[in-house]
Amino acid sequence: MKKKKFKKLQNKSNSNIQQELGQTKNSAKLVLFIFGIGPIIGITIFLYSKGFFSSPIM
C-alpha cells in the first residue's frame, strides 16, 4: 500500500518538474530572442538614422 502511494506522489512531482522545465525553456528562448535580435534591430535603426544605407552623393 505504501509503495503505491509513493508512486502516485512521484508521478505528480515529475509532471510538475516537466511543466517548470517547459516554462524555463520558453523563458530562455524569449530572453535569447530579445537580447539576440534586439541589438541587431537597434544598430540597424541607428545606422539608418545616420544615413549609412543611403547612396553617397558625388
Tab-separated table of N, CA, C and O in Angstrom:
chain	number	residue	atom	x	y	z
A	1	MET	N	0.820	-1.188	0.000
A	1	MET	CA	0.000	0.000	0.000
A	1	MET	C	0.870	1.259	0.000
A	1	MET	O	0.611	2.181	-0.720
A	2	LYS	N	1.885	1.264	0.800
A	2	LYS	CA	2.727	2.448	0.898
A	2	LYS	C	3.459	2.706	-0.416
A	2	LYS	O	3.657	3.837	-0.805
A	3	LYS	N	3.854	1.672	-1.102
A	3	LYS	CA	4.574	1.845	-2.357
A	3	LYS	C	3.690	2.490	-3.412
A	3	LYS	O	4.131	3.326	-4.177
A	4	LYS	N	2.417	2.122	-3.473
A	4	LYS	CA	1.512	2.708	-4.456
A	4	LYS	C	1.325	4.189	-4.217
A	4	LYS	O	1.324	4.992	-5.137
A	5	LYS	N	1.182	4.583	-2.957
A	5	LYS	CA	1.017	5.999	-2.649
A	5	LYS	C	2.269	6.777	-3.045
A	5	LYS	O	2.202	7.860	-3.582
A	6	PHE	N	3.421	6.191	-2.803
A	6	PHE	CA	4.670	6.851	-3.145
A	6	PHE	C	4.788	7.051	-4.655
A	6	PHE	O	5.194	8.105	-5.122
A	7	LYS	N	4.389	6.047	-5.421
A	7	LYS	CA	4.464	6.154	-6.877
A	7	LYS	C	3.534	7.245	-7.394
A	7	LYS	O	3.882	7.992	-8.288
A	8	LYS	N	2.350	7.362	-6.813
A	8	LYS	CA	1.421	8.409	-7.238
A	8	LYS	C	2.003	9.784	-6.946
A	8	LYS	O	1.949	10.682	-7.773
A	9	LEU	N	2.588	9.945	-5.784
A	9	LEU	CA	3.199	11.228	-5.441
A	9	LEU	C	4.388	11.518	-6.347
A	9	LEU	O	4.602	12.650	-6.768
A	10	GLN	N	5.146	10.494	-6.672
A	10	GLN	CA	6.315	10.681	-7.527
A	10	GLN	C	5.885	11.098	-8.937
A	10	GLN	O	6.487	11.970	-9.537
A	11	ASN	N	4.829	10.508	-9.468
A	11	ASN	CA	4.345	10.873	-10.796
A	11	ASN	C	3.862	12.309	-10.831
A	11	ASN	O	4.089	13.030	-11.789
A	12	LYS	N	3.177	12.742	-9.783
A	12	LYS	CA	2.709	14.126	-9.734
A	12	LYS	C	3.879	15.097	-9.703
A	12	LYS	O	3.870	16.108	-10.379
A	13	SER	N	4.899	14.788	-8.927
A	13	SER	CA	6.048	15.684	-8.835
A	13	SER	C	6.810	15.721	-10.164
A	13	SER	O	7.318	16.759	-10.559
A	14	ASN	N	6.888	14.609	-10.874
A	14	ASN	CA	7.552	14.593	-12.176
A	14	ASN	C	6.823	15.481	-13.173
A	14	ASN	O	7.451	16.190	-13.954
A	15	SER	N	5.502	15.471	-13.178
A	15	SER	CA	4.755	16.311	-14.113
A	15	SER	C	4.950	17.782	-13.766
A	15	SER	O	5.055	18.624	-14.656
A	16	ASN	N	5.033	18.105	-12.475
A	16	ASN	CA	5.288	19.491	-12.082
A	16	ASN	C	6.672	19.940	-12.531
A	16	ASN	O	6.852	21.062	-13.000
A	17	ILE	N	7.647	19.065	-12.395
A	17	ILE	CA	9.007	19.397	-12.819
A	17	ILE	C	9.042	19.609	-14.332
A	17	ILE	O	9.671	20.546	-14.820
A	18	GLN	N	8.346	18.785	-15.080
A	18	GLN	CA	8.318	18.938	-16.536
A	18	GLN	C	7.653	20.241	-16.940
A	18	GLN	O	8.099	20.901	-17.874
A	19	GLN	N	6.599	20.649	-16.246
A	19	GLN	CA	5.954	21.922	-16.549
A	19	GLN	C	6.896	23.076	-16.254
A	19	GLN	O	6.988	24.033	-17.031
A	20	GLU	N	7.617	23.002	-15.134
A	20	GLU	CA	8.556	24.058	-14.797
A	20	GLU	C	9.685	24.129	-15.813
A	20	GLU	O	10.115	25.215	-16.202
A	21	LEU	N	10.161	22.973	-16.277
A	21	LEU	CA	11.213	22.969	-17.285
A	21	LEU	C	10.711	23.574	-18.588
A	21	LEU	O	11.437	24.298	-19.258
A	22	GLY	N	9.476	23.293	-18.957
A	22	GLY	CA	8.898	23.868	-20.164
A	22	GLY	C	8.821	25.375	-20.064
A	22	GLY	O	9.138	26.096	-21.014
A	23	GLN	N	8.419	25.886	-18.906
A	23	GLN	CA	8.358	27.328	-18.712
A	23	GLN	C	9.750	27.931	-18.738
A	23	GLN	O	9.958	29.011	-19.291
A	24	THR	N	10.715	27.233	-18.180
A	24	THR	CA	12.085	27.727	-18.171
A	24	THR	C	12.643	27.781	-19.586
A	24	THR	O	13.300	28.746	-19.961
A	25	LYS	N	12.363	26.756	-20.374
A	25	LYS	CA	12.842	26.745	-21.760
A	25	LYS	C	12.215	27.877	-22.555
A	25	LYS	O	12.900	28.549	-23.326
A	26	ASN	N	10.922	28.104	-22.366
A	26	ASN	CA	10.263	29.194	-23.078
A	26	ASN	C	10.827	30.539	-22.649
A	26	ASN	O	11.026	31.428	-23.478
A	27	SER	N	11.086	30.705	-21.366
A	27	SER	CA	11.664	31.953	-20.872
A	27	SER	C	13.058	32.156	-21.455
A	27	SER	O	13.413	33.271	-21.860
A	28	ALA	N	13.827	31.102	-21.505
A	28	ALA	CA	15.187	31.199	-22.054
A	28	ALA	C	15.139	31.574	-23.530
A	28	ALA	O	15.934	32.408	-23.985
A	29	LYS	N	14.217	30.986	-24.272
A	29	LYS	CA	14.094	31.316	-25.693
A	29	LYS	C	13.703	32.775	-25.877
A	29	LYS	O	14.230	33.457	-26.757
A	30	LEU	N	12.796	33.264	-25.046
A	30	LEU	CA	12.365	34.659	-25.135
A	30	LEU	C	13.518	35.601	-24.824
A	30	LEU	O	13.744	36.576	-25.549
A	31	VAL	N	14.275	35.313	-23.785
A	31	VAL	CA	15.403	36.168	-23.408
A	31	VAL	C	16.467	36.162	-24.500
A	31	VAL	O	17.000	37.214	-24.866
A	32	LEU	N	16.769	34.997	-25.036
A	32	LEU	CA	17.765	34.933	-26.108
A	32	LEU	C	17.294	35.677	-27.345
A	32	LEU	O	18.094	36.333	-28.025
A	33	PHE	N	16.007	35.610	-27.648
A	33	PHE	CA	15.479	36.324	-28.807
A	33	PHE	C	15.607	37.826	-28.603
A	33	PHE	O	16.059	38.546	-29.497
A	34	ILE	N	15.219	38.308	-27.409
A	34	ILE	CA	15.265	39.752	-27.145
A	34	ILE	C	16.701	40.263	-27.169
A	34	ILE	O	17.006	41.276	-27.805
A	35	PHE	N	17.606	39.572	-26.495
A	35	PHE	CA	18.981	40.035	-26.431
A	35	PHE	C	19.783	39.682	-27.677
A	35	PHE	O	20.867	40.219	-27.885
A	36	GLY	N	19.271	38.811	-28.516
A	36	GLY	CA	19.959	38.471	-29.754
A	36	GLY	C	19.512	39.337	-30.920
A	36	GLY	O	20.324	39.887	-31.658
A	37	ILE	N	18.200	39.497	-31.058
A	37	ILE	CA	17.641	40.259	-32.181
A	37	ILE	C	17.554	41.746	-31.848
A	37	ILE	O	17.729	42.586	-32.724
A	38	GLY	N	17.319	42.073	-30.585
A	38	GLY	CA	17.163	43.476	-30.168
A	38	GLY	C	18.333	44.366	-30.558
A	38	GLY	O	18.135	45.418	-31.177
A	39	PRO	N	19.561	43.993	-30.221
A	39	PRO	CA	20.699	44.834	-30.603
A	39	PRO	C	20.867	44.972	-32.119
A	39	PRO	O	21.261	46.032	-32.602
A	40	ILE	N	20.575	43.921	-32.846
A	40	ILE	CA	20.693	43.990	-34.313
A	40	ILE	C	19.711	45.016	-34.860
A	40	ILE	O	20.059	45.840	-35.713
A	41	ILE	N	18.479	44.983	-34.370
A	41	ILE	CA	17.474	45.961	-34.813
A	41	ILE	C	17.885	47.368	-34.384
A	41	ILE	O	17.776	48.325	-35.161
A	42	GLY	N	18.381	47.492	-33.159
A	42	GLY	CA	18.824	48.802	-32.664
A	42	GLY	C	19.956	49.378	-33.490
A	42	GLY	O	19.947	50.562	-33.836
A	43	ILE	N	20.944	48.567	-33.820
A	43	ILE	CA	22.074	49.025	-34.631
A	43	ILE	C	21.600	49.411	-36.029
A	43	ILE	O	22.040	50.421	-36.593
A	44	THR	N	20.679	48.624	-36.584
A	44	THR	CA	20.150	48.931	-37.921
A	44	THR	C	19.437	50.277	-37.921
A	44	THR	O	19.640	51.097	-38.830
A	45	ILE	N	18.610	50.515	-36.920
A	45	ILE	CA	17.899	51.798	-36.828
A	45	ILE	C	18.894	52.949	-36.655
A	45	ILE	O	18.769	54.007	-37.282
A	46	PHE	N	19.894	52.758	-35.813
A	46	PHE	CA	20.912	53.795	-35.600
A	46	PHE	C	21.653	54.113	-36.900
A	46	PHE	O	21.820	55.286	-37.261
A	47	LEU	N	22.103	53.071	-37.605
A	47	LEU	CA	22.833	53.306	-38.853
A	47	LEU	C	21.944	53.954	-39.907
A	47	LEU	O	22.394	54.820	-40.659
A	48	TYR	N	20.686	53.556	-39.954
A	48	TYR	CA	19.755	54.159	-40.921
A	48	TYR	C	19.552	55.643	-40.617
A	48	TYR	O	19.499	56.473	-41.525
A	49	SER	N	19.456	55.982	-39.325
A	49	SER	CA	19.258	57.385	-38.948
A	49	SER	C	20.492	58.225	-39.272
A	49	SER	O	20.376	59.431	-39.497
A	50	LYS	N	21.671	57.636	-39.304
A	50	LYS	CA	22.896	58.353	-39.627
A	50	LYS	C	23.180	58.375	-41.129
A	50	LYS	O	24.172	58.931	-41.565
A	51	GLY	N	22.303	57.740	-41.921
A	51	GLY	CA	22.469	57.758	-43.366
A	51	GLY	C	23.420	56.719	-43.901
A	51	GLY	O	23.937	56.845	-45.012
A	52	PHE	N	23.647	55.674	-43.165
A	52	PHE	CA	24.596	54.647	-43.581
A	52	PHE	C	24.116	53.887	-44.817
A	52	PHE	O	24.921	53.499	-45.661
A	53	PHE	N	22.814	53.704	-44.956
A	53	PHE	CA	22.270	52.907	-46.050
A	53	PHE	C	21.920	53.733	-47.286
A	53	PHE	O	21.538	53.193	-48.306
A	54	SER	N	22.021	55.045	-47.201
A	54	SER	CA	21.724	55.864	-48.380
A	54	SER	C	22.960	55.914	-49.274
A	54	SER	O	24.102	55.859	-48.787
A	55	SER	N	22.726	56.062	-50.573
A	55	SER	CA	23.840	56.070	-51.501
A	55	SER	C	24.620	57.391	-51.349
A	55	SER	O	24.033	58.448	-51.112
A	56	PRO	N	25.936	57.343	-51.476
A	56	PRO	CA	26.744	58.574	-51.315
A	56	PRO	C	26.516	59.548	-52.462
A	56	PRO	O	26.292	59.152	-53.609
A	57	ILE	N	26.544	60.815	-52.128
A	57	ILE	CA	26.351	61.873	-53.135
A	57	ILE	C	27.717	62.288	-53.660
A	57	ILE	O	28.630	62.623	-52.907
A	58	MET	N	27.855	62.241	-54.999
A	58	MET	CA	29.145	62.597	-55.597
A	58	MET	C	29.024	63.864	-56.394
A	58	MET	O	28.185	64.162	-57.089
